[in-house]
Amino acid sequence: NLFTMESGSFMRFSGFFREPGVTQIFYIYFCTASIIFLQHWKKLAVSSMIMGLIASFSTTALVTFPAMLIGISILKTKNVFFRTVYIFFVPIVGFILYLTPFIGLKDKMDSHTHSIETRLQGYQYLLQSLDETFGLGEGIFSPGPVVNSSINFILSLRENGIFGIALFALFFIIPLIILPRGGKFVYFLLTSPFLITVSFAQPIFYSVMTIFIFVNSYMLSKRYADGEKL
C-alpha cells in the first residue's frame, strides 16, 4: 500500500492485512492491552506496536491512538482533578492532529477528494434507501448505486437495516452489560479502536476479527475486574 504526496511515494506497513487502516486497529488493540495487563516485556511489546503504528501512516490512528492513551490515563488515575484535565486534552489533541501534515484530516480532505465524495454520495443514498425500505434494508451484499456504498458500518444500514445493525450492536452491548463494574471501562477502551474504524472507515464488521475483538476484550476485561495480570 503506497502513501503518496507531492515529493513522491513510499510504502505503508500493512502487516498481515490488506491495508494499513485495518492494521492500525490491532496495533492499538495490543498496545492498549499490553499497557494495562502485561507485567513482563511491557516496554518491548508497547514500543513494537507503536513503531508498527507509525509505519502504517494511518489517519484513523491519529484519532484512536491518542484517545486510547487518554483513556488509559483516566483508568490509572484515581484523582478526579487529573481525570478532568485528561478529558479536556481530547479536543486539543484532536485539533492538533487535524492539522498534522500529509496524514492529518485537513490534508487528507485535499488529497483524497474522490474518496470523500464517494462516501458522501453513499450517505445520501443511505437516507433515500432507508426511506424506501422503511428502515428494513435492501439485503446483505445488495449492490449499491455508487462504488463502496457500504464501505463502513454506518453505510451498511442500507444493506442490513435497523434490525441487522441492532443485532450486530449486541456483540458490543451484551458483554458491556454482564461484565463486573471494574471491567466495563477496560472493555470500552479495548473495543473503541475497532468500533471507530468500522463506523467510519473500513468494511470489516462481517469478518472473523469482529468475533476475536469482542470475545477477547470480554475475557481480558473480566480478568482485569478480577484483579488478574498477564
mmCIF file of C-alpha atoms in Angstrom:
data_model
loop_
_atom_site.group_PDB
_atom_site.id
_atom_site.type_symbol
_atom_site.label_atom_id
_atom_site.label_comp_id
_atom_site.label_asym_id
_atom_site.label_seq_id
_atom_site.Cartn_x
_atom_site.Cartn_y
_atom_site.Cartn_z
ATOM 1 C CA ASN A 1 0.000 0.000 0.000
ATOM 2 C CA LEU A 2 1.544 3.302 -1.109
ATOM 3 C CA PHE A 3 1.456 6.638 0.677
ATOM 4 C CA THR A 4 1.608 9.353 -1.978
ATOM 5 C CA MET A 5 2.453 13.028 -1.611
ATOM 6 C CA GLU A 6 3.870 15.729 -3.876
ATOM 7 C CA SER A 7 7.515 14.771 -3.270
ATOM 8 C CA GLY A 8 6.946 11.089 -4.089
ATOM 9 C CA SER A 9 5.534 7.794 -2.763
ATOM 10 C CA PHE A 10 6.641 5.246 -0.183
ATOM 11 C CA MET A 11 5.318 2.019 1.276
ATOM 12 C CA ARG A 12 2.942 1.929 4.227
ATOM 13 C CA PHE A 13 3.242 -1.057 6.576
ATOM 14 C CA SER A 14 0.125 -3.244 6.381
ATOM 15 C CA GLY A 15 1.277 -6.307 8.325
ATOM 16 C CA PHE A 16 -0.942 -9.301 7.570
ATOM 17 C CA PHE A 17 -3.881 -7.185 6.444
ATOM 18 C CA ARG A 18 -4.993 -5.721 3.145
ATOM 19 C CA GLU A 19 -4.389 -2.124 4.135
ATOM 20 C CA PRO A 20 -2.940 -0.019 6.986
ATOM 21 C CA GLY A 21 -6.357 1.236 8.073
ATOM 22 C CA VAL A 22 -7.153 -2.291 9.253
ATOM 23 C CA THR A 23 -3.669 -2.951 10.635
ATOM 24 C CA GLN A 24 -3.786 0.036 12.981
ATOM 25 C CA ILE A 25 -6.767 -1.495 14.834
ATOM 26 C CA PHE A 26 -4.632 -4.380 16.044
ATOM 27 C CA TYR A 27 -1.560 -2.299 16.822
ATOM 28 C CA ILE A 28 -3.635 -0.066 19.057
ATOM 29 C CA TYR A 29 -5.582 -3.012 20.487
ATOM 30 C CA PHE A 30 -2.468 -4.945 21.562
ATOM 31 C CA CYS A 31 -0.686 -1.767 22.650
ATOM 32 C CA THR A 32 -3.612 -0.902 24.938
ATOM 33 C CA ALA A 33 -3.801 -4.461 26.266
ATOM 34 C CA SER A 34 -0.033 -4.515 26.890
ATOM 35 C CA ILE A 35 -0.099 -1.263 28.874
ATOM 36 C CA ILE A 36 -2.999 -2.402 31.038
ATOM 37 C CA PHE A 37 -2.192 -6.086 31.569
ATOM 38 C CA LEU A 38 1.435 -7.024 30.908
ATOM 39 C CA GLN A 39 3.878 -7.271 33.791
ATOM 40 C CA HIS A 40 6.840 -8.639 31.817
ATOM 41 C CA TRP A 41 8.175 -7.419 28.461
ATOM 42 C CA LYS A 42 5.770 -4.480 28.570
ATOM 43 C CA LYS A 43 8.223 -1.930 27.136
ATOM 44 C CA LEU A 44 9.208 -4.222 24.274
ATOM 45 C CA ALA A 45 5.598 -5.021 23.397
ATOM 46 C CA VAL A 46 4.397 -1.404 23.557
ATOM 47 C CA SER A 47 7.365 0.036 21.614
ATOM 48 C CA SER A 48 6.955 -2.639 18.894
ATOM 49 C CA MET A 49 3.267 -1.791 18.495
ATOM 50 C CA ILE A 50 3.971 1.939 18.339
ATOM 51 C CA MET A 51 6.669 1.501 15.681
ATOM 52 C CA GLY A 52 4.284 -0.555 13.558
ATOM 53 C CA LEU A 53 1.569 2.041 14.072
ATOM 54 C CA ILE A 54 3.841 4.862 12.929
ATOM 55 C CA ALA A 55 4.895 2.858 9.860
ATOM 56 C CA SER A 56 1.240 2.395 8.879
ATOM 57 C CA PHE A 57 0.718 6.173 8.430
ATOM 58 C CA SER A 58 -2.946 5.678 9.262
ATOM 59 C CA THR A 59 -5.147 8.768 9.528
ATOM 60 C CA THR A 60 -7.684 6.898 11.672
ATOM 61 C CA ALA A 61 -4.904 6.080 14.144
ATOM 62 C CA LEU A 62 -4.409 9.819 14.703
ATOM 63 C CA VAL A 63 -7.803 9.783 16.379
ATOM 64 C CA THR A 64 -7.927 6.372 18.047
ATOM 65 C CA PHE A 65 -4.420 6.114 19.500
ATOM 66 C CA PRO A 66 -4.346 9.441 21.433
ATOM 67 C CA ALA A 67 -7.885 8.705 22.612
ATOM 68 C CA MET A 68 -6.704 5.336 23.958
ATOM 69 C CA LEU A 69 -3.743 6.920 25.760
ATOM 70 C CA ILE A 70 -6.038 9.460 27.390
ATOM 71 C CA GLY A 71 -8.465 6.666 28.303
ATOM 72 C CA ILE A 72 -5.684 4.603 29.893
ATOM 73 C CA SER A 73 -4.549 7.676 31.844
ATOM 74 C CA ILE A 74 -8.093 8.134 33.159
ATOM 75 C CA LEU A 75 -8.242 4.423 34.060
ATOM 76 C CA LYS A 76 -4.992 4.528 36.019
ATOM 77 C CA THR A 77 -5.592 7.908 37.687
ATOM 78 C CA LYS A 78 -7.789 7.987 40.784
ATOM 79 C CA ASN A 79 -7.612 11.762 41.254
ATOM 80 C CA VAL A 80 -10.798 13.419 39.926
ATOM 81 C CA PHE A 81 -8.954 16.663 39.045
ATOM 82 C CA PHE A 82 -6.435 14.905 36.811
ATOM 83 C CA ARG A 83 -9.178 12.841 35.193
ATOM 84 C CA THR A 84 -10.957 16.082 34.280
ATOM 85 C CA VAL A 85 -7.717 17.533 32.872
ATOM 86 C CA TYR A 86 -7.198 14.434 30.710
ATOM 87 C CA ILE A 87 -10.723 14.777 29.304
ATOM 88 C CA PHE A 88 -10.046 18.419 28.337
ATOM 89 C CA PHE A 89 -6.987 17.230 26.409
ATOM 90 C CA VAL A 90 -9.192 15.348 23.922
ATOM 91 C CA PRO A 91 -10.365 18.333 21.795
ATOM 92 C CA ILE A 92 -6.899 19.944 21.993
ATOM 93 C CA VAL A 93 -5.142 16.824 20.738
ATOM 94 C CA GLY A 94 -7.847 16.373 18.113
ATOM 95 C CA PHE A 95 -7.298 19.867 16.727
ATOM 96 C CA ILE A 96 -3.526 19.388 16.568
ATOM 97 C CA LEU A 97 -3.903 16.077 14.756
ATOM 98 C CA TYR A 98 -6.376 17.638 12.351
ATOM 99 C CA LEU A 99 -3.529 19.893 11.186
ATOM 100 C CA THR A 100 -0.889 17.113 11.028
ATOM 101 C CA PRO A 101 0.939 17.340 7.658
ATOM 102 C CA PHE A 102 0.236 14.710 4.967
ATOM 103 C CA ILE A 103 -1.805 12.243 7.065
ATOM 104 C CA GLY A 104 -3.915 14.710 9.075
ATOM 105 C CA LEU A 105 -7.589 15.131 8.243
ATOM 106 C CA LYS A 106 -7.084 18.577 6.727
ATOM 107 C CA ASP A 107 -4.508 17.368 4.171
ATOM 108 C CA LYS A 108 -6.438 14.122 3.648
ATOM 109 C CA MET A 109 -9.514 16.084 2.625
ATOM 110 C CA ASP A 110 -7.461 17.815 -0.059
ATOM 111 C CA SER A 111 -5.608 14.732 -1.339
ATOM 112 C CA HIS A 112 -8.486 12.209 -1.170
ATOM 113 C CA THR A 113 -11.302 14.299 -2.597
ATOM 114 C CA HIS A 114 -12.736 11.460 -4.717
ATOM 115 C CA SER A 115 -12.889 9.038 -1.785
ATOM 116 C CA ILE A 116 -14.652 11.615 0.394
ATOM 117 C CA GLU A 117 -17.146 12.490 -2.350
ATOM 118 C CA THR A 118 -17.939 8.785 -2.826
ATOM 119 C CA ARG A 119 -18.697 8.406 0.877
ATOM 120 C CA LEU A 120 -20.909 11.493 0.859
ATOM 121 C CA GLN A 121 -22.860 10.056 -2.084
ATOM 122 C CA GLY A 122 -23.208 6.851 -0.090
ATOM 123 C CA TYR A 123 -24.713 8.741 2.867
ATOM 124 C CA GLN A 124 -27.174 10.499 0.570
ATOM 125 C CA TYR A 125 -28.311 7.201 -0.926
ATOM 126 C CA LEU A 126 -28.476 5.640 2.553
ATOM 127 C CA LEU A 127 -31.115 8.174 3.631
ATOM 128 C CA GLN A 128 -33.059 7.569 0.439
ATOM 129 C CA SER A 129 -32.840 3.786 0.851
ATOM 130 C CA LEU A 130 -33.973 3.819 4.488
ATOM 131 C CA ASP A 131 -36.990 5.871 3.481
ATOM 132 C CA GLU A 132 -37.896 3.468 0.653
ATOM 133 C CA THR A 133 -37.388 0.260 2.684
ATOM 134 C CA PHE A 134 -38.911 1.619 5.910
ATOM 135 C CA GLY A 135 -35.574 1.002 7.651
ATOM 136 C CA LEU A 136 -35.571 -2.739 6.904
ATOM 137 C CA GLY A 137 -32.613 -2.583 4.470
ATOM 138 C CA GLU A 138 -32.083 -3.884 0.940
ATOM 139 C CA GLY A 139 -30.408 -7.166 1.942
ATOM 140 C CA ILE A 140 -26.825 -8.186 2.732
ATOM 141 C CA PHE A 141 -24.360 -7.666 -0.133
ATOM 142 C CA SER A 142 -27.008 -5.999 -2.296
ATOM 143 C CA PRO A 143 -25.261 -3.785 -4.891
ATOM 144 C CA GLY A 144 -25.435 -0.053 -4.311
ATOM 145 C CA PRO A 145 -25.713 2.754 -6.862
ATOM 146 C CA VAL A 146 -22.190 4.039 -6.159
ATOM 147 C CA VAL A 147 -18.824 2.366 -5.521
ATOM 148 C CA ASN A 148 -18.212 1.485 -1.847
ATOM 149 C CA SER A 149 -21.787 2.380 -0.919
ATOM 150 C CA SER A 150 -21.461 0.148 2.188
ATOM 151 C CA ILE A 151 -17.824 0.879 2.993
ATOM 152 C CA ASN A 152 -18.397 1.341 6.721
ATOM 153 C CA PHE A 153 -20.741 0.273 9.498
ATOM 154 C CA ILE A 154 -22.991 3.330 9.244
ATOM 155 C CA LEU A 155 -23.393 2.967 5.469
ATOM 156 C CA SER A 156 -24.159 -0.746 5.906
ATOM 157 C CA LEU A 157 -27.552 0.344 7.220
ATOM 158 C CA ARG A 158 -28.533 0.352 3.548
ATOM 159 C CA GLU A 159 -27.988 -3.414 3.411
ATOM 160 C CA ASN A 160 -28.769 -4.573 6.935
ATOM 161 C CA GLY A 161 -31.451 -2.166 8.019
ATOM 162 C CA ILE A 162 -32.062 -1.096 11.591
ATOM 163 C CA PHE A 163 -32.675 -4.640 12.888
ATOM 164 C CA GLY A 164 -29.466 -6.007 11.327
ATOM 165 C CA ILE A 165 -27.417 -3.211 12.839
ATOM 166 C CA ALA A 166 -29.092 -3.769 16.216
ATOM 167 C CA LEU A 167 -28.130 -7.466 16.147
ATOM 168 C CA PHE A 168 -24.522 -6.552 15.377
ATOM 169 C CA ALA A 169 -24.541 -3.979 18.189
ATOM 170 C CA LEU A 170 -25.433 -6.745 20.652
ATOM 171 C CA PHE A 171 -21.877 -8.127 20.220
ATOM 172 C CA PHE A 172 -20.697 -4.944 21.902
ATOM 173 C CA ILE A 173 -23.561 -4.223 24.299
ATOM 174 C CA ILE A 174 -24.110 -7.645 25.947
ATOM 175 C CA PRO A 175 -20.529 -8.011 27.307
ATOM 176 C CA LEU A 176 -20.701 -4.400 28.493
ATOM 177 C CA ILE A 177 -23.842 -5.237 30.486
ATOM 178 C CA ILE A 178 -22.724 -8.531 32.035
ATOM 179 C CA LEU A 179 -19.166 -7.519 32.914
ATOM 180 C CA PRO A 180 -18.398 -6.569 36.524
ATOM 181 C CA ARG A 181 -18.240 -2.833 37.095
ATOM 182 C CA GLY A 182 -14.443 -2.802 37.234
ATOM 183 C CA GLY A 183 -14.132 -4.279 33.740
ATOM 184 C CA LYS A 184 -16.632 -2.154 31.804
ATOM 185 C CA PHE A 185 -14.311 0.782 31.065
ATOM 186 C CA VAL A 186 -11.458 -1.557 30.072
ATOM 187 C CA TYR A 187 -13.803 -3.339 27.652
ATOM 188 C CA PHE A 188 -14.831 0.009 26.200
ATOM 189 C CA LEU A 189 -11.168 1.017 25.770
ATOM 190 C CA LEU A 190 -10.192 -2.227 24.055
ATOM 191 C CA THR A 191 -13.084 -2.229 21.589
ATOM 192 C CA SER A 192 -13.157 1.500 20.781
ATOM 193 C CA PRO A 193 -10.420 1.481 18.058
ATOM 194 C CA PHE A 194 -12.338 -1.235 16.214
ATOM 195 C CA LEU A 195 -15.700 0.491 16.642
ATOM 196 C CA ILE A 196 -14.417 3.878 15.475
ATOM 197 C CA THR A 197 -12.686 2.373 12.446
ATOM 198 C CA VAL A 198 -15.608 0.233 11.271
ATOM 199 C CA SER A 199 -18.114 3.023 11.878
ATOM 200 C CA PHE A 200 -16.436 5.497 9.552
ATOM 201 C CA ALA A 201 -13.620 3.908 7.554
ATOM 202 C CA GLN A 202 -13.456 0.136 6.965
ATOM 203 C CA PRO A 203 -15.979 -2.550 5.832
ATOM 204 C CA ILE A 204 -14.655 -5.267 8.172
ATOM 205 C CA PHE A 205 -17.601 -5.810 10.517
ATOM 206 C CA TYR A 206 -18.516 -9.068 8.686
ATOM 207 C CA SER A 207 -15.077 -10.569 9.300
ATOM 208 C CA VAL A 208 -13.837 -13.113 11.865
ATOM 209 C CA MET A 209 -11.745 -10.392 13.526
ATOM 210 C CA THR A 210 -15.012 -8.920 14.837
ATOM 211 C CA ILE A 211 -15.607 -12.021 16.947
ATOM 212 C CA PHE A 212 -11.962 -12.032 18.095
ATOM 213 C CA ILE A 213 -12.048 -8.376 19.176
ATOM 214 C CA PHE A 214 -15.241 -8.645 21.211
ATOM 215 C CA VAL A 215 -14.671 -12.096 22.758
ATOM 216 C CA ASN A 216 -11.029 -11.440 23.644
ATOM 217 C CA SER A 217 -11.869 -7.988 25.014
ATOM 218 C CA TYR A 218 -14.548 -9.517 27.218
ATOM 219 C CA MET A 219 -12.156 -12.158 28.576
ATOM 220 C CA LEU A 220 -9.400 -9.628 29.281
ATOM 221 C CA SER A 221 -11.810 -7.157 30.894
ATOM 222 C CA LYS A 222 -13.188 -9.857 33.184
ATOM 223 C CA ARG A 223 -9.649 -10.774 34.251
ATOM 224 C CA TYR A 224 -8.964 -7.092 34.967
ATOM 225 C CA ALA A 225 -12.123 -6.854 37.099
ATOM 226 C CA ASP A 226 -10.961 -9.962 38.978
ATOM 227 C CA GLY A 227 -7.550 -8.378 39.593
ATOM 228 C CA GLU A 228 -5.558 -10.727 37.361
ATOM 229 C CA LYS A 229 -2.494 -9.791 35.299
ATOM 230 C CA LEU A 230 -0.828 -11.472 32.321
#
